[in-house]
Amino acid sequence: NPDAWSVLHRQARSHGEPFVSEVGSMRDEIVAFVTGLIGAAAREAHSDPALADRDVAGLAQALVGAAESLAGWANDTPDVSAREAAATLMNFAWAGLENLMHARPWTPPAA
């Protein structure tokens, strides 16, 4: 719902407490859930055991942040449906996470 998104992520943060704490708590819950999903997928795929909990937590933060940014963009862009925005996020995340689950992480080129 675009109006709810606007209240939660734009207006609530600028109105101070208790809204800031509530939005932060909700985000923490979402990140924890996504962390669990990524961790479970990594275990199920028997991915590289070097994929540490810290890496999984970082991936969850990145994915949730990308979703928040995409939702803001979709609300500001005429004629972008929720379905289209969700497909965009899945296309963005799927390729990278799939590579990680198959132990093919990106590494920077040698200097």
Tab-separated table of C-alpha atoms in Angstrom:
chain	number	residue	atom	x	y	z
A	1	ASN	CA	0.000	0.000	0.000
A	2	PRO	CA	1.715	3.205	-1.144
A	3	ASP	CA	0.083	5.390	1.514
A	4	ALA	CA	1.126	3.078	4.343
A	5	TRP	CA	4.668	2.988	2.970
A	6	SER	CA	4.778	6.768	2.901
A	7	VAL	CA	3.657	6.989	6.535
A	8	LEU	CA	6.048	4.305	7.757
A	9	HIS	CA	9.187	5.226	5.908
A	10	ARG	CA	8.973	8.895	5.249
A	11	GLN	CA	6.671	10.659	7.672
A	12	ALA	CA	7.230	8.480	10.746
A	13	ARG	CA	11.004	8.909	10.668
A	14	SER	CA	10.683	12.669	10.538
A	15	HIS	CA	8.176	12.841	13.415
A	16	GLY	CA	10.505	11.429	16.067
A	17	GLU	CA	9.537	9.139	18.906
A	18	PRO	CA	7.736	6.810	19.287
A	19	PHE	CA	7.483	6.412	15.523
A	20	VAL	CA	11.210	6.121	14.872
A	21	SER	CA	11.552	3.304	17.412
A	22	GLU	CA	8.546	1.456	16.024
A	23	VAL	CA	9.788	1.644	12.436
A	24	GLY	CA	13.237	0.544	13.599
A	25	SER	CA	11.769	-2.414	15.484
A	26	MET	CA	9.715	-3.462	12.471
A	27	ARG	CA	12.785	-3.252	10.244
A	28	ASP	CA	14.828	-5.307	12.715
A	29	GLU	CA	12.134	-8.015	12.658
A	30	ILE	CA	12.140	-8.074	8.860
A	31	VAL	CA	15.947	-8.266	8.732
A	32	ALA	CA	15.940	-11.120	11.268
A	33	PHE	CA	13.373	-13.006	9.181
A	34	VAL	CA	15.336	-12.482	5.955
A	35	THR	CA	18.551	-13.512	7.740
A	36	GLY	CA	16.853	-16.778	8.696
A	37	LEU	CA	15.660	-17.351	5.137
A	38	ILE	CA	19.092	-16.755	3.622
A	39	GLY	CA	20.779	-18.908	6.266
A	40	ALA	CA	18.311	-21.747	5.708
A	41	ALA	CA	18.771	-21.535	1.939
A	42	ALA	CA	22.552	-21.636	2.351
A	43	ARG	CA	22.364	-24.716	4.581
A	44	GLU	CA	19.907	-26.442	2.236
A	45	ALA	CA	22.115	-25.763	-0.777
A	46	HIS	CA	25.157	-27.087	1.085
A	47	SER	CA	26.885	-23.887	0.141
A	48	ASP	CA	30.394	-22.923	1.009
A	49	PRO	CA	30.833	-23.354	4.768
A	50	ALA	CA	32.851	-20.146	4.688
A	51	LEU	CA	29.572	-18.235	4.308
A	52	ALA	CA	29.692	-16.986	7.877
A	53	ASP	CA	26.789	-15.779	9.983
A	54	ARG	CA	28.167	-12.260	9.627
A	55	ASP	CA	28.009	-12.556	5.836
A	56	VAL	CA	24.440	-13.864	5.992
A	57	ALA	CA	23.440	-10.963	8.253
A	58	GLY	CA	25.089	-8.498	5.871
A	59	LEU	CA	23.269	-9.993	2.902
A	60	ALA	CA	19.964	-9.667	4.754
A	61	GLN	CA	20.658	-6.005	5.561
A	62	ALA	CA	21.552	-5.338	1.916
A	63	LEU	CA	18.456	-7.084	0.588
A	64	VAL	CA	16.086	-5.309	2.983
A	65	GLY	CA	17.712	-1.962	2.194
A	66	ALA	CA	17.358	-2.618	-1.528
A	67	ALA	CA	13.701	-3.516	-1.036
A	68	GLU	CA	13.080	-0.311	0.928
A	69	SER	CA	14.737	1.812	-1.734
A	70	LEU	CA	12.886	0.058	-4.527
A	71	ALA	CA	9.556	0.540	-2.737
A	72	GLY	CA	10.261	4.251	-2.375
A	73	TRP	CA	11.167	4.494	-6.052
A	74	ALA	CA	8.078	2.529	-7.098
A	75	ASN	CA	5.828	4.833	-5.059
A	76	ASP	CA	7.362	7.885	-6.711
A	77	THR	CA	7.261	6.471	-10.247
A	78	PRO	CA	3.925	6.531	-12.040
A	79	ASP	CA	2.508	3.241	-13.307
A	80	VAL	CA	4.894	0.910	-11.440
A	81	SER	CA	2.805	-1.826	-9.867
A	82	ALA	CA	3.703	-3.713	-6.709
A	83	ARG	CA	4.002	-6.839	-8.844
A	84	GLU	CA	6.512	-5.154	-11.177
A	85	ALA	CA	8.540	-3.840	-8.242
A	86	ALA	CA	8.607	-7.299	-6.647
A	87	ALA	CA	9.772	-8.843	-9.932
A	88	THR	CA	12.527	-6.241	-10.180
A	89	LEU	CA	13.730	-7.052	-6.664
A	90	MET	CA	13.666	-10.792	-7.347
A	91	ASN	CA	15.659	-10.357	-10.559
A	92	PHE	CA	18.174	-8.225	-8.679
A	93	ALA	CA	18.596	-10.596	-5.741
A	94	TRP	CA	18.115	-13.969	-7.388
A	95	ALA	CA	21.255	-13.972	-9.542
A	96	GLY	CA	23.568	-12.948	-6.726
A	97	LEU	CA	22.072	-15.233	-4.110
A	98	GLU	CA	21.989	-18.145	-6.541
A	99	ASN	CA	25.699	-17.744	-7.184
A	100	LEU	CA	26.421	-17.649	-3.460
A	101	MET	CA	24.340	-20.753	-2.820
A	102	HIS	CA	26.432	-22.562	-5.434
A	103	ALA	CA	29.700	-21.384	-3.859
A	104	ARG	CA	30.400	-18.877	-6.636
A	105	PRO	CA	30.848	-15.609	-4.737
A	106	TRP	CA	32.021	-12.469	-6.462
A	107	THR	CA	35.604	-11.577	-5.697
A	108	PRO	CA	37.406	-8.396	-6.664
A	109	PRO	CA	40.006	-8.677	-9.410
A	110	ALA	CA	43.610	-8.963	-8.309
A	111	ALA	CA	45.321	-5.618	-8.060
